[in-house]
Structure formats: structure tokens, C-alpha cells
mmCIF file of C-alpha atoms and ligand atoms in Angstrom:
data_model
loop_
_atom_site.group_PDB
_atom_site.id
_atom_site.type_symbol
_atom_site.label_atom_id
_atom_site.label_comp_id
_atom_site.label_asym_id
_atom_site.label_seq_id
_atom_site.Cartn_x
_atom_site.Cartn_y
_atom_site.Cartn_z
ATOM 1 C CA MET Q 4 80.383 116.480 82.242
ATOM 2 C CA SER Q 5 82.953 117.112 84.767
ATOM 3 C CA LYS Q 6 85.729 114.261 85.014
ATOM 4 C CA HIS Q 7 86.653 115.344 88.409
ATOM 5 C CA LEU Q 8 86.320 112.841 90.884
ATOM 6 C CA PRO Q 9 84.930 113.533 94.339
ATOM 7 C CA ALA Q 10 87.794 113.029 97.326
ATOM 8 C CA LEU Q 11 87.095 110.541 99.516
ATOM 9 C CA SER Q 12 84.879 111.334 102.298
ATOM 10 C CA ARG Q 13 86.572 111.496 105.959
ATOM 11 C CA ARG Q 14 84.680 108.279 106.994
ATOM 12 C CA GLU Q 15 85.627 106.293 103.790
ATOM 13 C CA PHE Q 16 89.488 107.883 104.124
ATOM 14 C CA LEU Q 17 89.585 106.893 107.741
ATOM 15 C CA VAL Q 18 87.995 103.232 107.195
ATOM 16 C CA ARG Q 19 90.612 102.516 104.580
ATOM 17 C CA THR Q 20 93.427 104.093 106.341
ATOM 18 C CA LEU Q 21 92.790 101.563 109.445
ATOM 19 C CA VAL Q 22 91.559 98.202 108.102
ATOM 20 C CA GLY Q 23 91.997 98.256 104.546
ATOM 21 C CA SER Q 24 89.632 98.005 101.546
ATOM 22 C CA ALA Q 25 88.566 94.546 102.396
ATOM 23 C CA ALA Q 26 85.911 95.939 104.761
ATOM 24 C CA LEU Q 27 85.127 98.723 102.713
ATOM 25 C CA VAL Q 28 82.072 98.852 100.338
ATOM 26 C CA LEU Q 29 83.500 101.097 97.265
ATOM 27 C CA ALA Q 30 81.121 103.761 95.728
ATOM 28 C CA PRO Q 31 81.199 103.599 92.114
ATOM 29 C CA GLU Q 32 83.359 106.683 91.727
ATOM 30 C CA LEU Q 33 85.808 105.191 94.245
ATOM 31 C CA LEU Q 34 86.050 102.019 92.182
ATOM 32 C CA ALA Q 35 86.817 104.273 89.204
ATOM 33 C CA ALA Q 36 89.630 105.841 91.058
ATOM 34 C CA SER Q 37 91.097 102.627 92.344
ATOM 35 C CA GLN Q 38 91.353 101.561 88.689
ATOM 36 C CA ARG Q 39 93.626 104.367 88.021
ATOM 37 C CA ARG Q 40 95.965 103.360 90.796
ATOM 38 C CA ASP Q 41 98.622 100.567 90.094
ATOM 39 C CA PRO Q 42 97.741 97.598 92.485
ATOM 40 C CA ASN Q 43 101.440 96.596 92.301
ATOM 41 C CA VAL Q 44 103.012 99.779 93.380
ATOM 42 C CA TRP Q 45 103.117 100.762 96.942
ATOM 43 C CA ALA Q 46 104.831 103.590 99.029
ATOM 44 C CA LEU Q 47 106.550 102.332 102.335
ATOM 45 C CA LEU Q 48 107.142 104.976 105.005
ATOM 46 C CA SER Q 49 108.278 104.551 108.633
ATOM 47 C CA ASP Q 50 109.324 106.332 111.661
ATOM 48 C CA ILE Q 51 107.834 109.824 110.611
ATOM 49 C CA HIS Q 52 107.979 110.902 114.029
ATOM 50 C CA LEU Q 53 105.691 114.077 113.548
ATOM 51 C CA SER Q 54 105.354 116.800 115.886
ATOM 52 C CA ALA Q 55 102.529 119.107 116.405
ATOM 53 C CA ASP Q 56 104.983 121.791 116.292
ATOM 54 C CA ALA Q 57 105.743 121.980 112.607
ATOM 55 C CA SER Q 58 108.831 123.731 112.947
ATOM 56 C CA MET Q 59 110.413 121.180 115.328
ATOM 57 C CA VAL Q 60 113.919 119.915 114.185
ATOM 58 C CA GLN Q 61 115.421 116.673 115.525
ATOM 59 C CA ARG Q 62 119.074 115.692 114.802
ATOM 60 C CA GLY Q 63 119.060 118.388 111.976
ATOM 61 C CA ILE Q 64 115.722 117.041 110.237
ATOM 62 C CA ASN Q 65 112.468 118.916 110.137
ATOM 63 C CA MET Q 66 109.844 115.758 110.321
ATOM 64 C CA THR Q 67 106.997 117.813 109.214
ATOM 65 C CA ASP Q 68 109.204 119.089 105.997
ATOM 66 C CA HIS Q 69 110.287 115.362 105.264
ATOM 67 C CA PHE Q 70 106.655 114.123 105.524
ATOM 68 C CA THR Q 71 105.365 116.713 103.362
ATOM 69 C CA GLN Q 72 108.063 116.218 100.851
ATOM 70 C CA ALA Q 73 107.538 112.385 100.785
ATOM 71 C CA THR Q 74 103.673 112.793 100.096
ATOM 72 C CA ARG Q 75 104.310 115.215 97.228
ATOM 73 C CA GLU Q 76 106.732 112.738 95.812
ATOM 74 C CA VAL Q 77 104.030 109.808 96.062
ATOM 75 C CA LEU Q 78 101.496 111.912 94.416
ATOM 76 C CA ALA Q 79 103.863 112.742 91.654
ATOM 77 C CA LEU Q 80 104.843 109.300 90.646
ATOM 78 C CA ARG Q 81 104.072 108.331 87.063
ATOM 79 C CA LYS Q 82 101.749 105.479 88.204
ATOM 80 C CA ARG Q 83 99.933 106.368 91.267
ATOM 81 C CA PRO Q 84 100.535 103.831 94.091
ATOM 82 C CA ALA Q 85 97.830 101.420 95.430
ATOM 83 C CA GLY Q 86 98.517 102.697 98.912
ATOM 84 C CA VAL Q 87 100.928 104.005 101.348
ATOM 85 C CA ILE Q 88 102.092 102.058 104.438
ATOM 86 C CA ILE Q 89 103.685 103.451 107.477
ATOM 87 C CA THR Q 90 105.248 101.111 109.880
ATOM 88 C CA GLY Q 91 104.803 102.932 112.994
ATOM 89 C CA ASP Q 92 106.236 105.710 115.096
ATOM 90 C CA CYS Q 93 103.735 108.273 113.581
ATOM 91 C CA ALA Q 94 104.118 110.601 116.762
ATOM 92 C CA PHE Q 95 107.105 112.428 117.778
ATOM 93 C CA ASN Q 96 107.824 110.815 121.025
ATOM 94 C CA SER Q 97 104.831 110.000 123.167
ATOM 95 C CA GLY Q 98 101.662 109.726 120.976
ATOM 96 C CA GLN Q 99 100.104 112.960 121.809
ATOM 97 C CA SER Q 100 96.751 113.578 120.456
ATOM 98 C CA VAL Q 101 97.964 116.903 118.898
ATOM 99 C CA ASP Q 102 100.731 114.948 116.806
ATOM 100 C CA TYR Q 103 97.946 112.786 115.488
ATOM 101 C CA GLU Q 104 95.700 115.831 114.461
ATOM 102 C CA HIS Q 105 98.919 117.026 112.648
ATOM 103 C CA LEU Q 106 99.321 114.021 111.000
ATOM 104 C CA ALA Q 107 95.516 113.991 109.825
ATOM 105 C CA ARG Q 108 96.019 117.289 108.425
ATOM 106 C CA LEU Q 109 99.323 116.378 106.653
ATOM 107 C CA LEU Q 110 97.290 113.268 105.194
ATOM 108 C CA GLN Q 111 95.005 115.455 103.333
ATOM 109 C CA PRO Q 112 96.585 115.700 99.995
ATOM 110 C CA LEU Q 113 96.666 111.904 99.929
ATOM 111 C CA ARG Q 114 93.360 111.851 100.645
ATOM 112 C CA GLN Q 115 92.248 114.014 98.016
ATOM 113 C CA GLY Q 116 94.682 112.176 95.693
ATOM 114 C CA GLN Q 117 92.678 108.900 96.249
ATOM 115 C CA VAL Q 118 95.765 107.211 97.903
ATOM 116 C CA PRO Q 119 94.767 105.231 100.830
ATOM 117 C CA VAL Q 120 97.021 105.078 103.934
ATOM 118 C CA TYR Q 121 97.599 101.973 106.152
ATOM 119 C CA ILE Q 122 99.199 102.815 109.558
ATOM 120 C CA ALA Q 123 101.076 100.374 111.984
ATOM 121 C CA MET Q 124 101.649 101.352 115.647
ATOM 122 C CA GLY Q 125 105.250 101.920 116.922
ATOM 123 C CA ASN Q 126 106.661 102.302 120.518
ATOM 124 C CA HIS Q 127 106.363 106.130 120.396
ATOM 125 C CA ASP Q 128 102.595 105.871 119.613
ATOM 126 C CA ASN Q 129 99.649 105.599 121.646
ATOM 127 C CA ARG Q 130 97.021 103.524 120.383
ATOM 128 C CA GLU Q 131 94.026 104.826 122.293
ATOM 129 C CA ARG Q 132 94.844 108.538 121.417
ATOM 130 C CA PHE Q 133 95.779 107.445 117.806
ATOM 131 C CA ARG Q 134 92.199 105.914 117.554
ATOM 132 C CA ALA Q 135 90.390 108.890 119.269
ATOM 133 C CA VAL Q 136 91.830 111.291 116.646
ATOM 134 C CA LEU Q 137 91.696 109.324 113.705
ATOM 135 C CA GLU Q 138 88.817 107.391 114.155
ATOM 136 C CA ALA Q 139 86.671 110.199 115.414
ATOM 137 C CA GLY Q 140 84.124 109.532 112.426
ATOM 138 C CA GLY Q 141 83.410 106.063 113.895
ATOM 139 C CA ALA Q 142 85.477 102.934 114.641
ATOM 140 C CA PRO Q 143 85.928 100.505 111.603
ATOM 141 C CA PRO Q 144 85.422 96.826 112.460
ATOM 142 C CA ARG Q 145 88.663 95.018 113.467
ATOM 143 C CA PRO Q 146 90.154 91.656 113.528
ATOM 144 C CA LEU Q 147 91.406 92.162 116.937
ATOM 145 C CA ALA Q 148 89.797 94.511 119.263
ATOM 146 C CA ASP Q 149 92.894 95.932 121.046
ATOM 147 C CA ARG Q 150 95.131 95.708 118.325
ATOM 148 C CA GLN Q 151 95.768 97.657 115.023
ATOM 149 C CA VAL Q 152 96.018 94.641 112.599
ATOM 150 C CA ALA Q 153 94.911 94.223 108.931
ATOM 151 C CA LEU Q 154 94.904 91.974 106.049
ATOM 152 C CA LEU Q 155 95.264 93.882 102.716
ATOM 153 C CA PRO Q 156 94.411 91.384 99.751
ATOM 154 C CA THR Q 157 96.019 92.676 96.253
ATOM 155 C CA PRO Q 158 96.397 90.701 92.978
ATOM 156 C CA ARG Q 159 99.910 89.586 93.354
ATOM 157 C CA VAL Q 160 100.362 89.616 97.348
ATOM 158 C CA ASN Q 161 98.549 89.747 100.571
ATOM 159 C CA TRP Q 162 99.774 92.518 102.938
ATOM 160 C CA ILE Q 163 99.504 91.717 106.714
ATOM 161 C CA ILE Q 164 99.941 94.617 109.100
ATOM 162 C CA LEU Q 165 100.477 93.711 112.728
ATOM 163 C CA ASP Q 166 100.854 95.582 115.837
ATOM 164 C CA SER Q 167 103.897 95.244 117.828
ATOM 165 C CA LEU Q 168 103.328 98.171 120.232
ATOM 166 C CA GLU Q 169 103.136 96.961 123.570
ATOM 167 C CA LYS Q 170 103.597 100.077 125.758
ATOM 168 C CA THR Q 171 104.025 103.691 124.712
ATOM 169 C CA LEU Q 172 107.895 104.846 125.298
ATOM 170 C CA SER Q 173 109.127 101.572 126.293
ATOM 171 C CA THR Q 174 111.326 100.518 123.464
ATOM 172 C CA PRO Q 175 110.792 96.683 123.047
ATOM 173 C CA GLY Q 176 107.792 95.484 121.089
ATOM 174 C CA LEU Q 177 105.428 92.588 121.727
ATOM 175 C CA LEU Q 178 103.000 90.909 119.543
ATOM 176 C CA GLY Q 179 101.520 88.671 122.066
ATOM 177 C CA PRO Q 180 99.676 85.152 121.940
ATOM 178 C CA GLU Q 181 96.481 86.472 120.574
ATOM 179 C CA GLN Q 182 97.814 88.356 117.857
ATOM 180 C CA LEU Q 183 100.283 85.417 117.053
ATOM 181 C CA ASP Q 184 97.123 83.006 117.039
ATOM 182 C CA TRP Q 185 95.389 85.460 114.522
ATOM 183 C CA LEU Q 186 98.425 85.774 112.249
ATOM 184 C CA ALA Q 187 98.721 81.805 112.229
ATOM 185 C CA ARG Q 188 94.945 81.246 111.410
ATOM 186 C CA THR Q 189 95.207 84.089 108.686
ATOM 187 C CA LEU Q 190 98.024 82.562 107.146
ATOM 188 C CA ASP Q 191 96.579 79.067 107.249
ATOM 189 C CA ASP Q 192 93.267 80.365 105.688
ATOM 190 C CA HIS Q 193 95.423 82.161 102.795
ATOM 191 C CA PRO Q 194 98.262 79.529 102.167
ATOM 192 C CA LYS Q 195 98.684 80.407 98.418
ATOM 193 C CA LYS Q 196 99.319 83.910 97.683
ATOM 194 C CA PRO Q 197 102.825 85.436 98.323
ATOM 195 C CA THR Q 198 102.614 87.299 101.734
ATOM 196 C CA LEU Q 199 104.378 90.149 103.123
ATOM 197 C CA ILE Q 200 104.206 90.984 106.855
ATOM 198 C CA LEU Q 201 104.886 94.622 108.220
ATOM 199 C CA ALA Q 202 105.053 95.672 111.554
ATOM 200 C CA HIS Q 203 107.208 98.406 113.615
ATOM 201 C CA HIS Q 204 109.786 96.265 115.507
ATOM 202 C CA ASN Q 205 112.778 94.188 114.036
ATOM 203 C CA VAL Q 206 113.092 90.712 114.969
ATOM 204 C CA GLY Q 207 116.100 89.684 117.063
ATOM 205 C CA THR Q 208 117.452 86.583 118.596
ATOM 206 C CA THR Q 209 119.870 87.982 121.063
ATOM 207 C CA ALA Q 210 117.550 89.643 123.464
ATOM 208 C CA LYS Q 211 118.668 92.813 122.740
ATOM 209 C CA ARG Q 212 116.506 95.151 124.674
ATOM 210 C CA SER Q 213 114.988 96.987 121.813
ATOM 211 C CA ASP Q 214 113.808 94.099 119.681
ATOM 212 C CA LEU Q 215 110.477 92.184 119.468
ATOM 213 C CA LYS Q 216 110.328 90.341 122.654
ATOM 214 C CA ASP Q 217 108.393 87.320 121.121
ATOM 215 C CA SER Q 218 110.570 87.253 117.938
ATOM 216 C CA GLU Q 219 111.174 83.517 118.115
ATOM 217 C CA ALA Q 220 107.560 82.831 118.439
ATOM 218 C CA PHE Q 221 106.834 84.927 115.618
ATOM 219 C CA LEU Q 222 109.595 83.416 113.528
ATOM 220 C CA ASN Q 223 108.452 79.975 114.395
ATOM 221 C CA ILE Q 224 105.010 80.864 112.626
ATOM 222 C CA ILE Q 225 106.281 82.558 109.673
ATOM 223 C CA ARG Q 226 109.236 80.448 108.655
ATOM 224 C CA PRO Q 227 107.448 77.008 107.947
ATOM 225 C CA ARG Q 228 104.757 79.018 106.201
ATOM 226 C CA LYS Q 229 106.260 79.230 102.645
ATOM 227 C CA GLN Q 230 103.716 81.774 101.348
ATOM 228 C CA VAL Q 231 105.510 84.338 103.488
ATOM 229 C CA LYS Q 232 108.267 86.104 101.717
ATOM 230 C CA ALA Q 233 109.112 89.233 103.483
ATOM 231 C CA TYR Q 234 108.896 90.854 106.888
ATOM 232 C CA ILE Q 235 109.210 94.604 106.727
ATOM 233 C CA TYR Q 236 109.823 96.739 109.591
ATOM 234 C CA GLY Q 237 111.321 100.191 110.965
ATOM 235 C CA HIS Q 238 112.255 100.859 114.551
ATOM 236 C CA THR Q 239 116.123 101.133 114.014
ATOM 237 C CA HIS Q 240 115.824 104.080 111.664
ATOM 238 C CA SER Q 241 118.380 102.588 109.410
ATOM 239 C CA TRP Q 242 117.903 101.175 105.819
ATOM 240 C CA HIS Q 243 118.952 97.484 105.368
ATOM 241 C CA VAL Q 244 117.919 94.538 103.474
ATOM 242 C CA GLU Q 245 118.970 90.917 104.529
ATOM 243 C CA GLN Q 246 117.565 87.385 104.268
ATOM 244 C CA ASP Q 247 116.662 85.132 107.011
ATOM 245 C CA PRO Q 248 118.337 81.612 106.872
ATOM 246 C CA SER Q 249 114.743 80.267 106.042
ATOM 247 C CA GLY Q 250 114.677 82.777 102.743
ATOM 248 C CA ILE Q 251 112.308 85.189 104.323
ATOM 249 C CA HIS Q 252 113.570 88.769 103.198
ATOM 250 C CA LEU Q 253 113.874 91.097 106.254
ATOM 251 C CA ILE Q 254 113.525 94.569 104.929
ATOM 252 C CA ASN Q 255 114.373 97.485 107.436
ATOM 253 C CA LEU Q 256 112.868 100.408 106.085
ATOM 254 C CA PRO Q 257 114.769 103.950 106.543
ATOM 255 C CA ALA Q 258 113.184 106.612 108.878
ATOM 256 C CA LEU Q 259 111.491 109.208 107.101
ATOM 257 C CA GLY Q 260 111.981 111.333 110.329
ATOM 258 C CA TYR Q 261 115.458 111.735 111.883
ATOM 259 C CA VAL Q 262 118.262 109.359 111.546
ATOM 260 C CA PHE Q 263 120.665 108.227 114.539
ATOM 261 C CA ARG Q 264 123.478 107.879 112.489
ATOM 262 C CA PRO Q 265 124.131 111.056 110.165
ATOM 263 C CA GLU Q 266 125.371 108.435 107.229
ATOM 264 C CA ASP Q 267 122.020 106.937 107.103
ATOM 265 C CA PRO Q 268 119.537 108.002 104.570
ATOM 266 C CA SER Q 269 116.414 109.485 105.615
ATOM 267 C CA GLY Q 270 113.541 108.570 103.380
ATOM 268 C CA TRP Q 271 110.931 106.233 101.927
ATOM 269 C CA VAL Q 272 110.871 103.168 99.696
ATOM 270 C CA LEU Q 273 109.060 102.627 96.470
ATOM 271 C CA ALA Q 274 107.853 99.022 96.437
ATOM 272 C CA THR Q 275 106.873 97.257 92.942
ATOM 273 C CA LEU Q 276 105.547 93.846 93.265
ATOM 274 C CA LYS Q 277 106.226 91.357 90.555
ATOM 275 C CA ARG Q 278 105.379 87.793 90.004
ATOM 276 C CA ARG Q 279 107.859 86.177 91.958
ATOM 277 C CA GLY Q 280 109.595 89.114 93.965
ATOM 278 C CA MET Q 281 109.648 92.745 94.417
ATOM 279 C CA ARG Q 282 111.745 95.681 93.555
ATOM 280 C CA LEU Q 283 112.609 98.316 95.992
ATOM 281 C CA GLU Q 284 113.850 101.697 95.293
ATOM 282 C CA LEU Q 285 115.121 103.917 98.120
ATOM 283 C CA ARG Q 286 114.046 107.652 97.891
ATOM 284 C CA SER Q 287 116.202 109.793 100.000
ATOM 285 C CA MET Q 288 115.103 113.216 101.109
ATOM 286 C CA ASP Q 289 118.401 114.050 100.135
ATOM 287 C CA PRO Q 290 118.873 113.434 96.498
ATOM 288 C CA ALA Q 291 122.566 113.877 96.869
ATOM 289 C CA HIS Q 292 122.829 111.038 99.408
ATOM 290 C CA ARG Q 293 124.688 107.981 98.175
ATOM 291 C CA ALA Q 294 121.762 105.828 98.855
ATOM 292 C CA HIS Q 295 119.251 107.729 96.902
ATOM 293 C CA GLY Q 296 117.685 105.860 93.896
ATOM 294 C CA GLN Q 297 119.276 102.487 95.152
ATOM 295 C CA VAL Q 298 117.403 99.651 93.887
ATOM 296 C CA VAL Q 299 117.175 96.044 95.492
ATOM 297 C CA GLU Q 300 115.759 93.340 93.488
ATOM 298 C CA LEU Q 301 114.211 90.514 95.626
ATOM 299 C CA LYS Q 302 112.978 87.105 94.478
ATOM 300 C CA TRP Q 303 110.577 85.121 96.417
ATOM 301 C CA ARG Q 304 111.725 81.692 98.309
ATOM 302 C CA ALA Q 305 109.868 78.575 96.876
ATOM 303 C CA ALA Q 306 106.545 77.853 98.119
HETATM 304 ZN ZN1 ZN Y 424 111.227 105.516 115.425
#
């Protein structure tokens, strides 16, 4: 009898891609496959900036090569991760349909490797064109009709993916009152399990023009809700981990695409969930980079 498991069907893959496993009825063979994945290991990618032109180089970096290399590294991990999360800026610049078609093609190896992918929107994405390409097999059910949000329960943490894209090619981000209400309700409905929130934009309190515009309203929701342990984002194209005065970890993922400052690493982050914290390991695309292999151990704030 063949031990080979069928790859996810396109429809199954896309449902998982966009809303997470909560809404998916797993076929028996998929359950078997999910049992081979480690539910505590996740690959975190950001700012992949894929252009339909696979030869395009920006600031010395070929984005298609980097994405392909990262995909290969994820699939070669000793423990296959439970999923890949991409925190926005999937498209090169203005969210063109051809860029998303290219992304869909480059996601094939993960699909065949039974690794689900969850994607947030960035300011270089276009939500409508993203959906038209990646949801061509049918739109999955959504918690919020006009935003790409998801709650992904796992044994040790709940991931919450938010959508901070306000307007394509306009640098700052906005969650908006409706999404903030959904976030507060979702957190109040799940008060116990450590919760990690992801979106594209960095929070800022200095009214910088590139930040999340409603940072203060967002922080006012997550700071007092002690199950929130970390906020993970991209946008700045630089790798940085710090802690909010409330004890929430602020994790700025590196860009997998190009970097603005040549000394910054381009790469992705391997996250391993522990009972009371998380281990992050930076995987630079350039293994000679001094940040390659850097490990950050985080402890969760008290509940
Ligand atoms: Zn970006």
C-alpha cells in the first residue's frame, strides 16, 4: 500500500491559506498529515515583495530567489512546521494580479508539502486582486467581510492575524473601529490561552507617517488583556525585538525581500512555542551575515 499522501486540493489549500484550519473540515488523510507536523513550530515571513518578473532585483536582492530559498529551508526543517505566516507586502509594489499569480505558483511546494500558509495584507498589497487570484476556487468564510483576519488556535497559543492595509501604496496602516471591536471581542471570548497577534504595520506613538494610525486604540485593547503576549509585524524591513512597558513583546520580522539598510539581514524567523514563551531563530538568506542563527528566547508576561 502506498504511503504517499495526496497533496492538498487547491480549494483545501486556499481555505487554509486564508482563514486557517478552524473553518476547515479535515479529510482523514489531511489529519494524518497534520499529525506529522509539529504544532509548536512556525515559520514567520514578512515583506516578500514578489514581482511577476522572476528576474527582478531590488537593492541587490532577487525576491523570487529569496522566497524560493526560504520555502526550501522550511520544507527541509527536521520538524515540519505547523504553518507559515506571512505578515504582508506579498506583492512587489502595487498588488498586481500577476504578482499574486506568481506567489500562488511559488507556494506550490508548501502546498505539496502539506504546510498551510496564512497571509496578512500590507500597504503594497491590494486586497481585491489578492482575493481574485488566491480565492479563485471560492471565497472562504470570513470573520470580517472586508478584511483578512483570522483566529488560529494551536495547542499552546492562539494566533490572531489582523489586516492593517488601509489603502494600497499609502504607507501608514489602519485597523479601524470594526476590526478593533472584533479583536476585543475575540480576545474576551478566549481569555486563557497565550495569544500572539500579527499584522503588517509597526505600532508607534509619535505619529510617524509610516506607522499604524490607530496604534493607541490597538494598544489600549491589548495591554490590559494579559493573554496577549506578543505583537509581530514587518513593514520596516528590519529585524528587531523589544518589549512594550506592559510586558508585550514587540517583534519586528526581517524582510525576506529587499532591505533598506545594507547591514540589515534579509531572511525569515523560525518560531518555536514553549509553555511560557517562545524561541525565535533568525534565518538569514546570507548565511555569512552576523545575525544568521541569532536566537532570542522570550518569556511571557504574567497572566
Ligand atoms: Zn515591505
